[in-house]
mmCIF file of C-alpha atoms in Angstrom:
data_model
loop_
_atom_site.group_PDB
_atom_site.id
_atom_site.type_symbol
_atom_site.label_atom_id
_atom_site.label_comp_id
_atom_site.label_asym_id
_atom_site.label_seq_id
_atom_site.Cartn_x
_atom_site.Cartn_y
_atom_site.Cartn_z
ATOM 1 C CA MET J 257 -0.055 -0.449 0.196
ATOM 2 C CA PRO J 258 1.179 3.150 -1.246
ATOM 3 C CA ASP J 259 2.367 5.594 1.351
ATOM 4 C CA LYS J 260 -0.185 9.199 1.844
ATOM 5 C CA ASP J 261 1.805 11.832 0.789
ATOM 6 C CA PRO J 262 3.600 13.706 3.887
ATOM 7 C CA CYS J 263 2.451 17.042 2.086
ATOM 8 C CA GLY J 264 -0.947 16.977 1.106
ATOM 9 C CA LEU J 265 -2.119 18.348 4.076
ATOM 10 C CA ILE J 266 0.116 21.846 3.972
ATOM 11 C CA THR J 267 -0.387 25.012 2.201
ATOM 12 C CA GLY J 268 1.051 27.855 1.509
ATOM 13 C CA ILE J 269 4.751 28.815 2.084
ATOM 14 C CA ALA J 270 5.191 25.436 4.095
ATOM 15 C CA LYS J 271 4.270 23.654 0.892
ATOM 16 C CA LYS J 272 6.377 24.533 -0.210
ATOM 17 C CA MET J 273 9.219 23.737 1.908
ATOM 18 C CA CYS J 274 7.915 20.513 2.923
ATOM 19 C CA GLU J 275 8.464 19.598 -1.107
ATOM 20 C CA ASN J 276 11.982 20.927 -0.754
ATOM 21 C CA ASP J 277 12.995 18.252 2.273
ATOM 22 C CA TRP J 278 12.340 21.406 4.396
ATOM 23 C CA GLU J 279 14.857 23.362 3.516
ATOM 24 C CA PRO J 280 13.816 27.127 1.908
ATOM 25 C CA GLU J 281 13.924 27.742 -2.034
ATOM 26 C CA GLU J 282 16.465 29.484 -3.691
ATOM 27 C CA GLY J 283 16.818 33.634 -2.896
ATOM 28 C CA SER J 284 14.301 33.175 0.031
ATOM 29 C CA SER J 285 17.730 32.709 2.840
ATOM 30 C CA ASP J 286 18.965 35.911 0.614
ATOM 31 C CA PRO J 287 18.019 38.890 3.390
ATOM 32 C CA ASP J 288 17.894 41.440 0.682
ATOM 33 C CA GLY J 289 15.674 39.475 -1.385
ATOM 34 C CA GLY J 290 12.488 40.512 0.768
ATOM 35 C CA GLY J 291 12.600 36.300 2.192
ATOM 36 C CA GLY J 292 13.322 34.666 4.773
ATOM 37 C CA ILE J 293 11.168 33.882 8.680
ATOM 38 C CA THR J 294 9.594 36.978 8.240
ATOM 39 C CA GLN J 295 8.162 36.501 4.509
ATOM 40 C CA GLY J 296 7.128 33.078 5.755
ATOM 41 C CA ALA J 297 5.511 34.602 8.845
ATOM 42 C CA SER J 298 3.672 36.135 7.050
ATOM 43 C CA GLU J 299 2.597 33.625 4.792
ATOM 44 C CA HIS J 300 1.262 31.267 7.294
ATOM 45 C CA VAL J 301 -0.628 34.488 8.592
ATOM 46 C CA LYS J 302 -1.954 35.086 4.879
ATOM 47 C CA ASP J 303 -3.380 31.662 4.751
ATOM 48 C CA LEU J 304 -4.256 31.242 8.349
ATOM 49 C CA ALA J 305 -7.167 34.159 7.993
ATOM 50 C CA GLU J 306 -7.858 32.663 4.286
ATOM 51 C CA THR J 307 -8.782 29.289 5.747
ATOM 52 C CA LEU J 308 -11.085 31.273 8.579
ATOM 53 C CA ILE J 309 -12.703 32.782 5.622
ATOM 54 C CA LYS J 310 -14.018 29.890 4.293
ATOM 55 C CA THR J 311 -14.306 28.399 7.268
ATOM 56 C CA LEU J 312 -16.237 30.994 8.250
ATOM 57 C CA LYS J 313 -18.496 31.075 4.474
ATOM 58 C CA GLY J 314 -19.403 26.819 5.411
ATOM 59 C CA LEU J 315 -20.509 28.103 8.595
ATOM 60 C CA LEU J 316 -23.210 30.240 8.013
ATOM 61 C CA ALA J 317 -24.303 28.274 4.506
ATOM 62 C CA PRO J 318 -23.472 24.574 4.786
ATOM 63 C CA LYS J 319 -24.570 22.881 1.987
ATOM 64 C CA HIS J 320 -26.005 20.022 3.723
ATOM 65 C CA ALA J 321 -28.891 20.079 6.584
ATOM 66 C CA TRP J 322 -29.442 18.043 9.343
ATOM 67 C CA ALA J 323 -32.855 17.323 8.373
ATOM 68 C CA PRO J 324 -33.453 14.126 7.564
ATOM 69 C CA GLU J 325 -33.295 14.536 3.466
ATOM 70 C CA LYS J 326 -36.172 11.241 2.846
ATOM 71 C CA THR J 327 -39.214 10.597 3.714
ATOM 72 C CA ASP J 328 -38.100 6.911 4.963
ATOM 73 C CA ASN J 329 -35.370 8.517 7.488
ATOM 74 C CA PRO J 330 -35.261 6.977 10.887
ATOM 75 C CA VAL J 331 -36.286 10.625 12.763
ATOM 76 C CA TYR J 332 -38.644 11.406 10.321
ATOM 77 C CA GLN J 333 -40.901 7.734 9.881
ATOM 78 C CA GLN J 334 -41.927 8.597 13.301
ATOM 79 C CA PHE J 335 -43.255 11.883 12.855
ATOM 80 C CA LEU J 336 -44.726 10.995 9.935
ATOM 81 C CA TRP J 337 -47.042 7.686 11.034
ATOM 82 C CA LEU J 338 -48.313 10.115 13.748
ATOM 83 C CA GLY J 339 -49.512 13.454 11.123
ATOM 84 C CA GLN J 340 -50.406 10.540 8.524
ATOM 85 C CA HIS J 341 -53.007 8.813 11.409
ATOM 86 C CA LEU J 342 -53.691 11.819 12.996
ATOM 87 C CA ALA J 343 -55.313 13.953 9.989
ATOM 88 C CA ILE J 344 -57.954 10.343 9.375
ATOM 89 C CA ALA J 345 -58.621 10.474 12.845
ATOM 90 C CA ILE J 346 -59.744 14.174 12.314
ATOM 91 C CA LEU J 347 -61.613 13.085 8.944
ATOM 92 C CA ILE J 348 -63.246 10.391 10.931
ATOM 93 C CA CYS J 349 -64.367 12.675 12.984
ATOM 94 C CA MET J 350 -65.762 15.261 10.994
ATOM 95 C CA ILE J 351 -66.935 12.215 9.009
ATOM 96 C CA VAL J 352 -68.830 11.125 11.451
ATOM 97 C CA VAL J 353 -70.044 15.213 12.748
ATOM 98 C CA CYS J 354 -71.276 15.405 9.815
ATOM 99 C CA ALA J 355 -73.687 12.658 8.895
ATOM 100 C CA LEU J 356 -75.158 13.410 12.769
ATOM 101 C CA THR J 357 -76.021 16.396 11.217
ATOM 102 C CA SER J 358 -76.937 16.436 7.899
ATOM 103 C CA TRP J 359 -80.529 17.674 8.044
ATOM 104 C CA GLN J 360 -78.468 21.046 8.033
ATOM 105 C CA GLY J 361 -78.265 19.866 3.993
ATOM 106 C CA THR J 362 -75.594 21.685 1.836
ATOM 107 C CA PRO J 363 -73.538 23.905 4.202
ATOM 108 C CA ARG J 364 -72.139 19.998 5.737
ATOM 109 C CA LEU J 365 -71.460 18.761 3.063
ATOM 110 C CA LYS J 366 -69.633 20.912 2.085
ATOM 111 C CA GLN J 367 -67.733 20.922 4.806
ATOM 112 C CA LEU J 368 -66.614 17.298 4.314
ATOM 113 C CA GLY J 369 -66.116 17.770 0.112
ATOM 114 C CA ALA J 370 -63.255 20.154 2.352
ATOM 115 C CA SER J 371 -62.578 18.030 4.832
ATOM 116 C CA THR J 372 -61.639 15.217 2.638
ATOM 117 C CA GLY J 373 -59.076 17.936 0.252
ATOM 118 C CA TRP J 374 -57.630 19.366 2.528
ATOM 119 C CA THR J 375 -56.435 15.726 4.019
ATOM 120 C CA LEU J 376 -55.770 14.789 0.884
ATOM 121 C CA ALA J 377 -53.397 17.479 0.389
ATOM 122 C CA ALA J 378 -51.943 16.997 4.338
ATOM 123 C CA VAL J 379 -51.164 13.351 3.821
ATOM 124 C CA ALA J 380 -49.618 14.461 -0.059
ATOM 125 C CA GLY J 381 -47.467 17.859 2.061
ATOM 126 C CA MET J 382 -46.403 15.121 5.327
ATOM 127 C CA ALA J 383 -44.494 13.197 2.807
ATOM 128 C CA SER J 384 -42.632 16.087 0.594
ATOM 129 C CA VAL J 385 -41.820 18.253 3.580
ATOM 130 C CA PRO J 386 -37.953 16.418 4.004
ATOM 131 C CA GLY J 387 -36.926 16.918 0.194
ATOM 132 C CA VAL J 388 -38.433 20.037 -0.246
ATOM 133 C CA VAL J 389 -36.598 21.876 2.814
ATOM 134 C CA MET J 390 -33.924 20.107 1.213
ATOM 135 C CA LEU J 391 -33.810 21.948 -1.676
ATOM 136 C CA LEU J 392 -34.141 24.466 -0.729
ATOM 137 C CA ASN J 393 -31.116 24.088 2.492
ATOM 138 C CA GLN J 394 -28.970 23.970 -0.848
ATOM 139 C CA ALA J 395 -30.862 27.133 -2.710
ATOM 140 C CA ALA J 396 -29.890 28.872 0.022
ATOM 141 C CA ALA J 397 -26.398 27.733 0.858
ATOM 142 C CA SER J 398 -25.748 27.835 -2.971
ATOM 143 C CA ALA J 399 -27.212 32.021 -3.288
ATOM 144 C CA PHE J 400 -25.897 32.762 -0.162
ATOM 145 C CA THR J 401 -22.111 31.583 -1.707
ATOM 146 C CA THR J 402 -22.744 33.107 -5.660
ATOM 147 C CA ALA J 403 -23.823 36.007 -3.334
ATOM 148 C CA PHE J 404 -20.448 36.252 -1.318
ATOM 149 C CA ASP J 405 -17.931 34.888 -3.988
ATOM 150 C CA SER J 406 -20.041 37.095 -7.612
ATOM 151 C CA ASP J 407 -19.008 40.112 -6.041
ATOM 152 C CA GLN J 408 -15.876 41.790 -4.482
ATOM 153 C CA ALA J 409 -17.382 44.796 -2.512
ATOM 154 C CA THR J 410 -18.599 41.932 -0.452
ATOM 155 C CA LEU J 411 -16.926 42.396 3.401
ATOM 156 C CA LEU J 412 -15.170 38.497 3.361
ATOM 157 C CA ASN J 413 -13.469 39.195 -0.485
ATOM 158 C CA THR J 414 -12.007 42.728 0.720
ATOM 159 C CA ILE J 415 -10.170 40.546 3.792
ATOM 160 C CA SER J 416 -8.820 38.967 1.691
ATOM 161 C CA ASN J 417 -8.221 41.479 -0.786
ATOM 162 C CA ASP J 418 -6.907 43.694 1.476
ATOM 163 C CA LEU J 419 -4.992 40.665 3.165
ATOM 164 C CA ASP J 420 -2.584 41.104 0.215
ATOM 165 C CA GLN J 421 -3.195 44.270 -1.469
ATOM 166 C CA GLY J 422 -4.272 46.785 1.453
ATOM 167 C CA ALA J 423 -2.591 50.256 2.964
ATOM 168 C CA ASP J 424 -1.536 48.088 6.037
ATOM 169 C CA SER J 425 -1.044 44.612 4.918
ATOM 170 C CA GLY J 426 2.570 44.257 5.599
ATOM 171 C CA ASN J 427 1.898 45.836 9.000
ATOM 172 C CA PRO J 428 2.147 42.731 11.920
ATOM 173 C CA VAL J 429 -0.755 44.871 14.236
ATOM 174 C CA ALA J 430 -3.584 44.855 11.072
ATOM 175 C CA ILE J 431 -2.967 40.705 9.884
ATOM 176 C CA LEU J 432 -2.602 40.546 13.700
ATOM 177 C CA ILE J 433 -6.065 42.348 14.108
ATOM 178 C CA ILE J 434 -8.468 41.188 12.078
ATOM 179 C CA ILE J 435 -7.586 37.135 12.771
ATOM 180 C CA SER J 436 -8.372 37.698 16.248
ATOM 181 C CA ALA J 437 -11.580 39.449 14.357
ATOM 182 C CA LEU J 438 -11.923 36.174 12.089
ATOM 183 C CA VAL J 439 -11.587 34.039 15.476
ATOM 184 C CA VAL J 440 -14.630 35.548 16.867
ATOM 185 C CA ALA J 441 -16.812 35.712 13.639
ATOM 186 C CA LEU J 442 -15.554 32.582 13.555
ATOM 187 C CA ALA J 443 -16.544 31.283 16.865
ATOM 188 C CA PHE J 444 -20.155 33.192 16.481
ATOM 189 C CA ALA J 445 -20.693 31.650 13.051
ATOM 190 C CA SER J 446 -20.268 28.281 15.096
ATOM 191 C CA LEU J 447 -23.169 29.075 17.199
ATOM 192 C CA VAL J 448 -25.410 30.692 13.918
ATOM 193 C CA PHE J 449 -24.710 26.863 12.743
ATOM 194 C CA MET J 450 -25.781 25.439 15.459
ATOM 195 C CA THR J 451 -28.916 27.057 16.272
ATOM 196 C CA ARG J 452 -29.808 27.447 12.259
ATOM 197 C CA GLN J 453 -29.548 23.285 11.610
ATOM 198 C CA LEU J 454 -31.249 22.540 15.443
ATOM 199 C CA GLY J 455 -34.179 24.780 14.108
ATOM 200 C CA ILE J 456 -34.426 23.466 11.178
ATOM 201 C CA LEU J 457 -34.709 19.494 12.426
ATOM 202 C CA ALA J 458 -37.452 20.762 15.262
ATOM 203 C CA PHE J 459 -39.205 22.929 12.506
ATOM 204 C CA VAL J 460 -39.000 19.458 9.543
ATOM 205 C CA CYS J 461 -40.081 17.465 12.727
ATOM 206 C CA MET J 462 -43.192 18.932 13.822
ATOM 207 C CA ALA J 463 -43.843 19.452 9.825
ATOM 208 C CA PRO J 464 -46.373 15.975 10.512
ATOM 209 C CA LEU J 465 -47.743 17.661 13.102
ATOM 210 C CA VAL J 466 -48.348 20.844 11.607
ATOM 211 C CA LEU J 467 -50.326 19.975 8.509
ATOM 212 C CA ALA J 468 -51.727 17.124 10.218
ATOM 213 C CA SER J 469 -54.634 20.784 11.363
ATOM 214 C CA VAL J 470 -55.372 21.354 8.286
ATOM 215 C CA ALA J 471 -57.622 18.114 8.071
ATOM 216 C CA ARG J 472 -60.387 19.767 10.600
ATOM 217 C CA GLY J 473 -61.547 21.981 7.352
ATOM 218 C CA GLY J 474 -59.123 24.764 5.332
ATOM 219 C CA ASP J 475 -57.007 26.387 8.900
ATOM 220 C CA THR J 476 -54.069 27.248 7.514
ATOM 221 C CA SER J 477 -53.423 29.408 10.096
ATOM 222 C CA ALA J 478 -50.795 27.089 11.822
ATOM 223 C CA VAL J 479 -48.870 26.326 8.150
ATOM 224 C CA ARG J 480 -48.780 30.133 7.209
ATOM 225 C CA ALA J 481 -46.728 30.988 10.989
ATOM 226 C CA TRP J 482 -44.715 26.792 10.211
ATOM 227 C CA ALA J 483 -43.893 28.015 7.256
ATOM 228 C CA MET J 484 -42.776 32.091 7.717
ATOM 229 C CA ARG J 485 -40.819 30.650 11.229
ATOM 230 C CA LEU J 486 -38.690 27.977 9.232
ATOM 231 C CA LEU J 487 -37.798 30.394 5.594
ATOM 232 C CA GLY J 488 -36.677 33.114 8.202
ATOM 233 C CA LEU J 489 -34.437 30.520 10.105
ATOM 234 C CA MET J 490 -33.096 28.478 6.266
ATOM 235 C CA PHE J 491 -33.317 33.003 4.627
ATOM 236 C CA ALA J 492 -30.966 33.831 8.007
ATOM 237 C CA PRO J 493 -27.308 34.173 6.659
ATOM 238 C CA PHE J 494 -28.496 36.665 3.987
ATOM 239 C CA ALA J 495 -28.064 39.163 6.907
ATOM 240 C CA LEU J 496 -24.888 39.340 6.750
ATOM 241 C CA LEU J 497 -25.139 41.525 4.227
ATOM 242 C CA LEU J 498 -25.870 44.292 5.160
ATOM 243 C CA VAL J 499 -22.563 45.107 5.378
ATOM 244 C CA SER J 500 -22.181 45.155 2.298
ATOM 245 C CA PRO J 501 -22.757 48.696 1.912
ATOM 246 C CA PHE J 502 -20.447 49.979 3.934
ATOM 247 C CA VAL J 503 -17.596 47.861 3.099
ATOM 248 C CA GLN J 504 -16.218 50.397 -0.229
ATOM 249 C CA MET J 505 -16.413 53.285 2.675
ATOM 250 C CA VAL J 506 -13.541 51.379 4.396
ATOM 251 C CA LYS J 507 -11.923 49.258 1.211
ATOM 252 C CA GLY J 508 -8.417 48.639 1.637
ATOM 253 C CA SER J 509 -8.172 49.541 5.677
ATOM 254 C CA LEU J 510 -7.793 46.164 7.093
ATOM 255 C CA VAL J 511 -8.331 47.339 10.706
ATOM 256 C CA MET J 512 -12.328 48.761 9.981
ATOM 257 C CA ASP J 513 -12.390 45.767 8.618
ATOM 258 C CA ALA J 514 -11.970 43.818 11.832
ATOM 259 C CA VAL J 515 -14.539 46.889 12.661
ATOM 260 C CA LEU J 516 -17.272 45.875 10.311
ATOM 261 C CA LEU J 517 -16.447 42.413 11.118
ATOM 262 C CA VAL J 518 -17.586 43.171 14.266
ATOM 263 C CA ALA J 519 -20.651 44.125 13.989
ATOM 264 C CA ALA J 520 -21.159 41.362 11.030
ATOM 265 C CA ASP J 521 -21.413 38.743 14.636
ATOM 266 C CA ALA J 522 -24.011 41.097 16.775
ATOM 267 C CA LEU J 523 -25.507 40.972 13.664
ATOM 268 C CA MET J 524 -25.688 37.627 14.014
ATOM 269 C CA LEU J 525 -26.173 36.900 17.446
ATOM 270 C CA ARG J 526 -29.542 39.614 17.491
ATOM 271 C CA MET J 527 -30.552 36.811 14.487
ATOM 272 C CA ILE J 528 -30.241 34.137 16.350
ATOM 273 C CA PHE J 529 -33.042 36.309 19.293
ATOM 274 C CA HIS J 530 -34.739 37.369 16.590
ATOM 275 C CA GLY J 531 -34.637 34.045 13.799
ATOM 276 C CA VAL J 532 -35.074 31.130 17.012
ATOM 277 C CA PRO J 533 -37.760 31.581 18.903
ATOM 278 C CA TYR J 534 -38.142 28.942 21.040
ATOM 279 C CA PHE J 535 -34.056 29.115 21.744
ATOM 280 C CA GLY J 536 -32.689 32.180 20.145
ATOM 281 C CA PRO J 537 -33.594 34.796 23.073
ATOM 282 C CA LYS J 538 -32.371 31.418 25.837
ATOM 283 C CA ILE J 539 -28.435 31.495 23.812
ATOM 284 C CA ALA J 540 -28.108 34.715 23.035
ATOM 285 C CA GLY J 541 -28.356 35.100 26.902
ATOM 286 C CA ALA J 542 -25.936 32.591 27.234
ATOM 287 C CA ALA J 543 -23.422 33.644 25.052
ATOM 288 C CA ARG J 544 -23.600 36.848 26.366
ATOM 289 C CA GLY J 545 -23.255 35.523 29.892
ATOM 290 C CA PHE J 546 -20.218 34.206 28.588
ATOM 291 C CA VAL J 547 -19.240 37.283 27.446
ATOM 292 C CA GLU J 548 -19.579 39.134 29.748
ATOM 293 C CA SER J 549 -18.114 37.024 32.735
ATOM 294 C CA ARG J 550 -14.857 36.815 31.380
ATOM 295 C CA THR J 551 -14.030 40.148 29.255
ATOM 296 C CA THR J 552 -13.995 43.848 31.823
ATOM 297 C CA ASN J 553 -13.638 46.134 28.022
ATOM 298 C CA PRO J 554 -16.420 47.891 27.006
ATOM 299 C CA LEU J 555 -16.718 47.406 23.798
ATOM 300 C CA ALA J 556 -16.472 43.640 24.053
ATOM 301 C CA ARG J 557 -19.837 43.992 26.310
ATOM 302 C CA ALA J 558 -21.924 46.473 24.001
ATOM 303 C CA VAL J 559 -21.837 44.031 21.001
ATOM 304 C CA VAL J 560 -23.151 41.478 23.089
ATOM 305 C CA ARG J 561 -25.582 43.835 24.597
ATOM 306 C CA ALA J 562 -26.365 45.021 20.935
ATOM 307 C CA GLY J 563 -26.921 41.476 20.234
ATOM 308 C CA SER J 564 -28.523 40.264 22.988
ATOM 309 C CA PRO J 565 -30.416 42.619 24.607
ATOM 310 C CA ASP J 566 -32.474 42.950 28.357
ATOM 311 C CA CYS J 567 -35.314 41.032 26.659
ATOM 312 C CA TYR J 568 -38.919 41.368 29.863
ATOM 313 C CA GLU J 569 -42.105 39.874 29.419
ATOM 314 C CA GLN J 570 -44.449 41.735 27.736
ATOM 315 C CA GLU J 571 -47.493 43.525 29.591
ATOM 316 C CA ASN J 572 -49.805 45.698 29.141
ATOM 317 C CA GLN J 573 -49.091 48.370 31.017
ATOM 318 C CA PRO J 574 -48.119 51.658 30.047
ATOM 319 C CA ARG J 575 -45.047 53.975 29.987
ATOM 320 C CA MET J 576 -42.828 50.622 29.492
ATOM 321 C CA PRO J 577 -39.824 50.046 27.333
ATOM 322 C CA ARG J 578 -40.081 48.733 24.720
ATOM 323 C CA THR J 579 -40.380 44.801 25.280
ATOM 324 C CA VAL J 580 -40.114 41.406 23.223
ATOM 325 C CA ASP J 581 -41.160 37.575 23.205
ATOM 326 C CA THR J 582 -39.154 35.703 26.018
ATOM 327 C CA PRO J 583 -39.416 32.209 24.864
ATOM 328 C CA GLY J 584 -41.774 31.145 26.856
ATOM 329 C CA ARG J 585 -44.486 33.503 25.433
ATOM 330 C CA ALA J 586 -43.630 32.978 21.874
ATOM 331 C CA ALA J 587 -43.703 29.175 22.658
ATOM 332 C CA HIS J 588 -47.082 30.373 24.329
ATOM 333 C CA GLN J 589 -48.272 31.918 21.387
ATOM 334 C CA ASP J 590 -47.422 29.382 18.415
ATOM 335 C CA ARG J 591 -48.367 26.922 20.197
ATOM 336 C CA GLY J 592 -51.807 29.130 20.395
ATOM 337 C CA VAL J 593 -52.131 28.905 17.286
ATOM 338 C CA LEU J 594 -50.967 25.153 16.460
ATOM 339 C CA PHE J 595 -54.260 24.496 19.440
ATOM 340 C CA ALA J 596 -56.518 26.959 17.357
ATOM 341 C CA ALA J 597 -56.507 24.760 14.259
ATOM 342 C CA TYR J 598 -57.363 21.503 16.059
ATOM 343 C CA GLY J 599 -59.960 23.268 16.925
ATOM 344 C CA ILE J 600 -58.847 23.630 20.882
ATOM 345 C CA LYS J 601 -59.463 27.030 23.466
ATOM 346 C CA GLN J 602 -56.257 27.143 25.058
ATOM 347 C CA LYS J 603 -56.226 29.524 28.700
ATOM 348 C CA GLN J 604 -54.206 33.291 27.471
ATOM 349 C CA ARG J 605 -51.562 33.890 29.962
ATOM 350 C CA SER J 606 -51.041 35.746 33.006
ATOM 351 C CA SER J 607 -50.298 39.731 31.190
ATOM 352 C CA ARG J 608 -48.369 40.424 35.133
ATOM 353 C CA LEU J 609 -44.245 39.979 34.474
ATOM 354 C CA THR J 610 -43.066 36.933 35.707
ATOM 355 C CA THR J 611 -40.004 37.005 39.063
ATOM 356 C CA GLU J 612 -37.077 37.067 37.013
ATOM 357 C CA SER J 613 -38.594 40.010 35.125
ATOM 358 C CA ALA J 614 -40.259 41.368 37.344
ATOM 359 C CA ILE J 615 -37.210 40.892 39.411
ATOM 360 C CA ASP J 616 -35.478 43.067 35.894
ATOM 361 C CA LYS J 617 -37.964 45.655 36.420
ATOM 362 C CA THR J 618 -37.431 46.549 39.749
ATOM 363 C CA GLN J 619 -33.260 46.503 39.274
ATOM 364 C CA ARG J 620 -33.449 48.598 36.742
ATOM 365 C CA GLU J 621 -35.753 51.154 37.984
ATOM 366 C CA ALA J 622 -34.110 51.480 41.133
ATOM 367 C CA PRO J 623 -31.493 54.721 40.771
ATOM 368 C CA ARG J 624 -35.080 56.053 39.468
ATOM 369 C CA ASN J 625 -36.845 54.984 42.280
ATOM 370 C CA GLN J 626 -34.005 56.395 44.329
ATOM 371 C CA GLN J 627 -34.155 59.314 43.495
ATOM 372 C CA LEU J 628 -37.824 59.681 43.767
ATOM 373 C CA ILE J 629 -37.334 59.115 47.075
ATOM 374 C CA GLU J 630 -34.310 61.609 47.457
ATOM 375 C CA ALA J 631 -36.674 64.557 46.317
ATOM 376 C CA ARG J 632 -39.738 64.015 48.048
ATOM 377 C CA ARG J 633 -37.567 64.074 50.833
ATOM 378 C CA THR J 634 -36.082 66.394 50.585
ATOM 379 C CA ALA J 635 -39.592 68.394 49.613
ATOM 380 C CA ARG J 636 -40.946 67.604 52.617
ATOM 381 C CA ALA J 637 -38.126 69.202 55.046
ATOM 382 C CA ALA J 638 -38.472 72.740 53.046
ATOM 383 C CA ALA J 639 -42.337 71.934 53.444
ATOM 384 C CA ALA J 640 -40.946 71.481 57.219
ATOM 385 C CA GLN J 641 -39.190 74.547 57.702
ATOM 386 C CA THR J 642 -41.750 76.833 56.386
ATOM 387 C CA ASN J 643 -44.048 75.956 58.733
ATOM 388 C CA THR J 644 -41.625 76.091 61.961
ATOM 389 C CA PRO J 645 -42.652 79.006 64.132
ATOM 390 C CA GLY J 646 -39.726 81.332 65.152
ATOM 391 C CA ARG J 647 -41.130 81.971 60.966
ATOM 392 C CA ARG J 648 -43.174 84.717 60.577
ATOM 393 C CA THR J 649 -46.844 84.013 58.224
ATOM 394 C CA PRO J 650 -47.989 86.348 55.983
ATOM 395 C CA GLY J 651 -51.256 86.090 58.386
ATOM 396 C CA ARG J 652 -49.063 86.979 61.321
ATOM 397 C CA ALA J 653 -47.385 90.081 59.701
ATOM 398 C CA GLN J 654 -50.294 92.541 60.355
ATOM 399 C CA GLY J 655 -50.851 91.843 64.664
ATOM 400 C CA ARG J 656 -53.507 89.919 64.028
ATOM 401 C CA GLY J 657 -53.708 86.130 65.464
ATOM 402 C CA PRO J 658 -55.591 82.767 63.126
ATOM 403 C CA ALA J 659 -59.612 83.710 64.044
ATOM 404 C CA VAL J 660 -61.078 81.510 66.686
ATOM 405 C CA ARG J 661 -65.133 82.004 65.529
ATOM 406 C CA THR J 662 -66.975 80.277 67.872
ATOM 407 C CA GLN J 663 -69.909 78.284 67.959
ATOM 408 C CA ALA J 664 -73.439 79.241 69.947
ATOM 409 C CA PRO J 665 -74.575 76.862 71.771
ATOM 410 C CA ALA J 666 -77.552 74.711 69.433
ATOM 411 C CA ALA J 667 -80.591 75.097 71.244
ATOM 412 C CA PRO J 668 -82.492 72.505 72.419
ATOM 413 C CA ALA J 669 -84.641 70.246 70.626
ATOM 414 C CA PRO J 670 -88.270 70.740 71.363
ATOM 415 C CA GLY J 671 -89.766 68.210 73.252
ATOM 416 C CA PRO J 672 -93.645 67.115 73.629
ATOM 417 C CA ALA J 673 -96.391 69.496 74.408
ATOM 418 C CA PRO J 674 -97.720 69.085 77.759
ATOM 419 C CA VAL J 675 -100.206 67.343 78.248
ATOM 420 C CA ARG J 676 -103.950 69.357 79.805
ATOM 421 C CA PRO J 677 -105.874 67.417 81.697
ATOM 422 C CA PRO J 678 -109.297 67.596 80.862
ATOM 423 C CA ASN J 679 -111.861 70.273 81.303
ATOM 424 C CA PRO J 680 -114.885 68.606 83.854
#
């Protein structure tokens, strides 16, 4: 069995040295020729940057998803069996109800026909969800790659060009800054990748249960909500293109490219926060807590706070700050839509703050409440000083005391008339 090429996994100038028995090429050891250790280190750093950029693109728009590709997948097959039997059970219930109320005539016949048609559509849709999702994922990955490779004005391509042709391409500090920013962006891209893949898997597995709800009579509200969540999750990486208009303004500067890349990191974290309603805020909050517990840099804290802001439960009160749906409330709302499609009335969630949100609100409003307490205390002290006995009031300035109102004694109440004896 032939041995593998020992230099096959090495790129750049290191591969050339490996193929040349670890000796520098001709002229590269001459310090006046521009070679040597400095050039080799610079080439290694640039190769590392290119590798990070390729990995970053692959994580943001992967060609393969964790969702099942075919209906006979062992994971999806269980949900498909449950969804199909649930749709048939709903159809049987509708047939029984229409048979018992057949005296109503045409409306019941229309309802029976609609339920039968929607049941067939739901069963067919359940079998086509995995294939459709995989095609959409491949289309999104291809479009994302094409958008970033065809246009040189995108952020990652601009960084690649600035590493070779930028004004500070030979500055070691600038290259180290961009490498650090790429490593941070790679960490955020890994977070986006994990969230996106798990979210797509969860939505695909939920598809049969959601589609079975239309068998009741054509209520597609749950299907529309499910589809909008899934499409928003699949096309979320395109939000990174929002920083493209600013790339031309800082073209040629690796330091400014790093600043834009950090802004893209905050955008990706924000994308997790709002893109996945069930566990997006939890994941973004965990990432923010991880960063804040390990650094005191105000810039890093500002970035993670911009990507994962403070969120409170919605409360029906005026003069409240901007609120967002927390994971529990978002799950409750989507669950309510699905239950309504099945005809089940869900108990409304209380509009009062939860314990965690009430604690956050108290801590947030503590400085303002303290200021109000101090202001009231000062006002009461000033009022007490104006009412002291040694201070002359306007009423006593003319030598007259306060008017004393005397009340006359009340007249006695009239009693009963005296009884006179009768005349003889």
